[in-house]
PDB file of C-alpha atoms in Angstrom:
ATOM      1  CA  UNK A  20       0.000   0.000   0.000  1.00  0.00           C
ATOM      2  CA  UNK A  21       1.640   3.202  -1.201  1.00  0.00           C
ATOM      3  CA  UNK A  22       1.557   6.287   0.996  1.00  0.00           C
ATOM      4  CA  UNK A  23       3.081   9.669   0.186  1.00  0.00           C
ATOM      5  CA  UNK A  24       3.746  12.303   2.834  1.00  0.00           C
ATOM      6  CA  UNK A  25       4.887  15.796   1.801  1.00  0.00           C
ATOM      7  CA  UNK A  26       6.619  18.343   4.002  1.00  0.00           C
ATOM      8  CA  UNK A  27       8.820  21.420   3.720  1.00  0.00           C
ATOM      9  CA  UNK A  28       6.317  24.050   2.672  1.00  0.00           C
ATOM     10  CA  UNK A  29       6.166  27.461   4.289  1.00  0.00           C
ATOM     11  CA  UNK A  30       6.223  31.216   3.740  1.00  0.00           C
ATOM     12  CA  UNK A  31       9.141  33.001   2.088  1.00  0.00           C
ATOM     13  CA  UNK A  32       9.828  36.324   0.420  1.00  0.00           C
ATOM     14  CA  UNK A  33      10.309  36.611  -3.324  1.00  0.00           C
ATOM     15  CA  UNK A  34      13.763  35.411  -4.268  1.00  0.00           C
ATOM     16  CA  UNK A  35      13.890  32.971  -1.376  1.00  0.00           C
ATOM     17  CA  UNK A  36      14.210  29.185  -1.396  1.00  0.00           C
ATOM     18  CA  UNK A  37      12.366  26.135  -0.099  1.00  0.00           C
ATOM     19  CA  UNK A  38      12.991  22.396  -0.331  1.00  0.00           C
ATOM     20  CA  UNK A  39       9.983  20.084  -0.376  1.00  0.00           C
ATOM     21  CA  UNK A  40      10.177  16.420   0.655  1.00  0.00           C
ATOM     22  CA  UNK A  41       7.950  13.462  -0.213  1.00  0.00           C
ATOM     23  CA  UNK A  42       8.449  10.262   1.772  1.00  0.00           C
ATOM     24  CA  UNK A  43       7.323   7.143  -0.123  1.00  0.00           C
ATOM     25  CA  UNK A  44       6.048   3.990   1.586  1.00  0.00           C
ATOM     26  CA  UNK A  45       6.207   0.879  -0.614  1.00  0.00           C
ATOM     27  CA  UNK A  46       8.455  -1.026  -3.039  1.00  0.00           C
ATOM     28  CA  UNK A  47       7.938   0.991  -6.231  1.00  0.00           C
ATOM     29  CA  UNK A  48      10.029   4.060  -5.406  1.00  0.00           C
ATOM     30  CA  UNK A  49      12.865   3.147  -7.775  1.00  0.00           C
ATOM     31  CA  UNK A  50      10.755   2.097 -10.771  1.00  0.00           C
ATOM     32  CA  UNK A  51       7.463   3.992 -10.852  1.00  0.00           C
ATOM     33  CA  UNK A  52       6.968   7.451 -12.273  1.00  0.00           C
ATOM     34  CA  UNK A  53       6.887  10.211  -9.635  1.00  0.00           C
ATOM     35  CA  UNK A  54       6.267  13.913  -9.814  1.00  0.00           C
ATOM     36  CA  UNK A  55       5.499  17.222  -8.141  1.00  0.00           C
ATOM     37  CA  UNK A  56       2.325  19.143  -8.945  1.00  0.00           C
ATOM     38  CA  UNK A  57       0.858  22.402  -7.703  1.00  0.00           C
ATOM     39  CA  UNK A  58      -2.544  24.027  -7.496  1.00  0.00           C
ATOM     40  CA  UNK A  59      -3.514  27.655  -6.950  1.00  0.00           C
ATOM     41  CA  UNK A  60      -7.074  28.593  -5.925  1.00  0.00           C
ATOM     42  CA  UNK A  61      -9.044  29.277  -9.089  1.00  0.00           C
ATOM     43  CA  UNK A  62      -6.604  27.414 -11.337  1.00  0.00           C
ATOM     44  CA  UNK A  63      -6.232  23.802 -12.462  1.00  0.00           C
ATOM     45  CA  UNK A  64      -3.594  21.547 -11.019  1.00  0.00           C
ATOM     46  CA  UNK A  65      -0.396  21.589 -13.095  1.00  0.00           C
ATOM     47  CA  UNK A  66       2.764  19.537 -13.214  1.00  0.00           C
ATOM     48  CA  UNK A  67       5.989  21.074 -11.905  1.00  0.00           C
ATOM     49  CA  UNK A  68       8.596  18.339 -12.351  1.00  0.00           C
ATOM     50  CA  UNK A  69       8.471  14.638 -13.266  1.00  0.00           C
ATOM     51  CA  UNK A  70      11.016  11.944 -12.337  1.00  0.00           C
ATOM     52  CA  UNK A  71      10.524   8.964 -14.661  1.00  0.00           C
ATOM     53  CA  UNK A  72      11.625   5.700 -13.068  1.00  0.00           C
ATOM     54  CA  UNK A  73      15.323   5.718 -12.302  1.00  0.00           C
ATOM     55  CA  UNK A  74      16.448   8.838 -14.090  1.00  0.00           C
ATOM     56  CA  UNK A  75      14.678  10.780 -16.861  1.00  0.00           C
ATOM     57  CA  UNK A  76      13.514  14.179 -15.608  1.00  0.00           C
ATOM     58  CA  UNK A  77      11.105  16.698 -17.121  1.00  0.00           C
ATOM     59  CA  UNK A  78      10.376  20.231 -15.866  1.00  0.00           C
ATOM     60  CA  UNK A  79       7.494  22.562 -16.614  1.00  0.00           C
ATOM     61  CA  UNK A  80       8.412  25.557 -18.749  1.00  0.00           C
ATOM     62  CA  UNK A  81       7.660  28.012 -15.923  1.00  0.00           C
ATOM     63  CA  UNK A  82      10.422  26.455 -13.806  1.00  0.00           C
ATOM     64  CA  UNK A  83      13.028  28.175 -15.993  1.00  0.00           C
ATOM     65  CA  UNK A  84      15.974  26.477 -14.304  1.00  0.00           C
ATOM     66  CA  UNK A  85      14.931  27.506 -10.787  1.00  0.00           C
ATOM     67  CA  UNK A  86      13.863  24.100  -9.410  1.00  0.00           C
ATOM     68  CA  UNK A  87      15.585  20.732  -9.069  1.00  0.00           C
ATOM     69  CA  UNK A  88      13.844  17.384  -8.552  1.00  0.00           C
ATOM     70  CA  UNK A  89      15.892  14.552  -7.031  1.00  0.00           C
ATOM     71  CA  UNK A  90      15.653  11.242  -5.158  1.00  0.00           C
ATOM     72  CA  UNK A  91      17.304   9.770  -2.085  1.00  0.00           C
ATOM     73  CA  UNK A  92      16.921   6.034  -2.687  1.00  0.00           C
ATOM     74  CA  UNK A  93      18.040   4.998   0.789  1.00  0.00           C
ATOM     75  CA  UNK A  94      15.358   7.172   2.378  1.00  0.00           C
ATOM     76  CA  UNK A  95      12.747   6.620  -0.361  1.00  0.00           C
ATOM     77  CA  UNK A  96      12.292  10.371  -0.511  1.00  0.00           C
ATOM     78  CA  UNK A  97      11.565  12.630  -3.479  1.00  0.00           C
ATOM     79  CA  UNK A  98      12.738  16.243  -3.206  1.00  0.00           C
ATOM     80  CA  UNK A  99      11.943  19.482  -4.958  1.00  0.00           C
ATOM     81  CA  UNK A 100      14.509  22.208  -4.344  1.00  0.00           C
ATOM     82  CA  UNK A 101      13.036  25.575  -5.299  1.00  0.00           C
ATOM     83  CA  UNK A 102      15.209  28.674  -5.671  1.00  0.00           C
ATOM     84  CA  UNK A 103      14.415  32.245  -6.696  1.00  0.00           C
ATOM     85  CA  UNK A 104      10.759  31.814  -5.784  1.00  0.00           C
ATOM     86  CA  UNK A 105       8.166  34.219  -7.171  1.00  0.00           C
ATOM     87  CA  UNK A 106       4.740  35.257  -5.818  1.00  0.00           C
ATOM     88  CA  UNK A 107       3.133  33.339  -8.685  1.00  0.00           C
ATOM     89  CA  UNK A 108       4.706  30.146  -7.317  1.00  0.00           C
ATOM     90  CA  UNK A 109       2.291  30.346  -4.378  1.00  0.00           C
ATOM     91  CA  UNK A 110       0.051  27.294  -4.102  1.00  0.00           C
ATOM     92  CA  UNK A 111      -0.472  23.834  -2.695  1.00  0.00           C
ATOM     93  CA  UNK A 112       2.247  21.412  -3.814  1.00  0.00           C
ATOM     94  CA  UNK A 113       1.491  17.703  -4.171  1.00  0.00           C
ATOM     95  CA  UNK A 114       3.621  14.612  -4.657  1.00  0.00           C
ATOM     96  CA  UNK A 115       2.227  11.798  -6.821  1.00  0.00           C
ATOM     97  CA  UNK A 116       3.256   8.434  -8.268  1.00  0.00           C
ATOM     98  CA  UNK A 117       1.964   5.950 -10.856  1.00  0.00           C
ATOM     99  CA  UNK A 118       3.360   3.094 -12.965  1.00  0.00           C
ATOM    100  CA  UNK A 119       4.112   5.017 -16.186  1.00  0.00           C
ATOM    101  CA  UNK A 120       4.681   8.695 -16.855  1.00  0.00           C
ATOM    102  CA  UNK A 121       3.159   8.690 -20.338  1.00  0.00           C
ATOM    103  CA  UNK A 122      -0.178   7.034 -19.609  1.00  0.00           C
ATOM    104  CA  UNK A 123      -2.656   9.892 -19.879  1.00  0.00           C
ATOM    105  CA  UNK A 124      -3.739  12.691 -17.531  1.00  0.00           C
ATOM    106  CA  UNK A 125      -2.756  12.587 -13.852  1.00  0.00           C
ATOM    107  CA  UNK A 126      -6.277  12.103 -12.572  1.00  0.00           C
ATOM    108  CA  UNK A 127      -7.084  11.807  -8.844  1.00  0.00           C
ATOM    109  CA  UNK A 128      -8.142   8.153  -9.189  1.00  0.00           C
ATOM    110  CA  UNK A 129      -5.346   7.094 -11.562  1.00  0.00           C
ATOM    111  CA  UNK A 130      -2.379   7.848  -9.315  1.00  0.00           C
ATOM    112  CA  UNK A 131      -1.364   7.919  -5.661  1.00  0.00           C
ATOM    113  CA  UNK A 132      -1.322  11.422  -4.194  1.00  0.00           C
ATOM    114  CA  UNK A 133       0.034  12.943  -1.015  1.00  0.00           C
ATOM    115  CA  UNK A 134      -1.893  15.376   1.161  1.00  0.00           C
ATOM    116  CA  UNK A 135      -0.021  18.426  -0.106  1.00  0.00           C
ATOM    117  CA  UNK A 136       2.142  21.113   1.470  1.00  0.00           C
ATOM    118  CA  UNK A 137       1.468  24.849   1.222  1.00  0.00           C
ATOM    119  CA  UNK A 138       3.983  27.237  -0.356  1.00  0.00           C
ATOM    120  CA  UNK A 139       3.432  30.976   0.041  1.00  0.00           C
ATOM    121  CA  UNK A 140       5.709  33.556  -1.594  1.00  0.00           C
ATOM    122  CA  UNK A 141       5.293  37.225  -0.682  1.00  0.00           C
ATOM    123  CA  UNK A 142       6.485  40.189  -2.722  1.00  0.00           C
TER     124      UNK A 142
END
């Protein structure tokens, strides 16, 4: 039974940094697709960064080199290091995992999702 627990969110000023963590419970951490998503009130959920299996990584265009997604295999933890944060980065950030990255939309009932962690960036 897969469980995902996010942490690391908080409030920072524009230009600041935060590192989000997602602890994975199960035996699929090294093979399944995993990713970070975010949602702002009034907007649809969007992908931020995707870690495909054991290596391939894809970032959203709005990241613009500011974020880094990584894994600690010993701790079964997925990280998202965010630098040079902007007010528009404010939102709820979620960790998710499913068997394949390229298998359609990341729907609520077609992937495992964490509870989310809030990121707030002030100007």
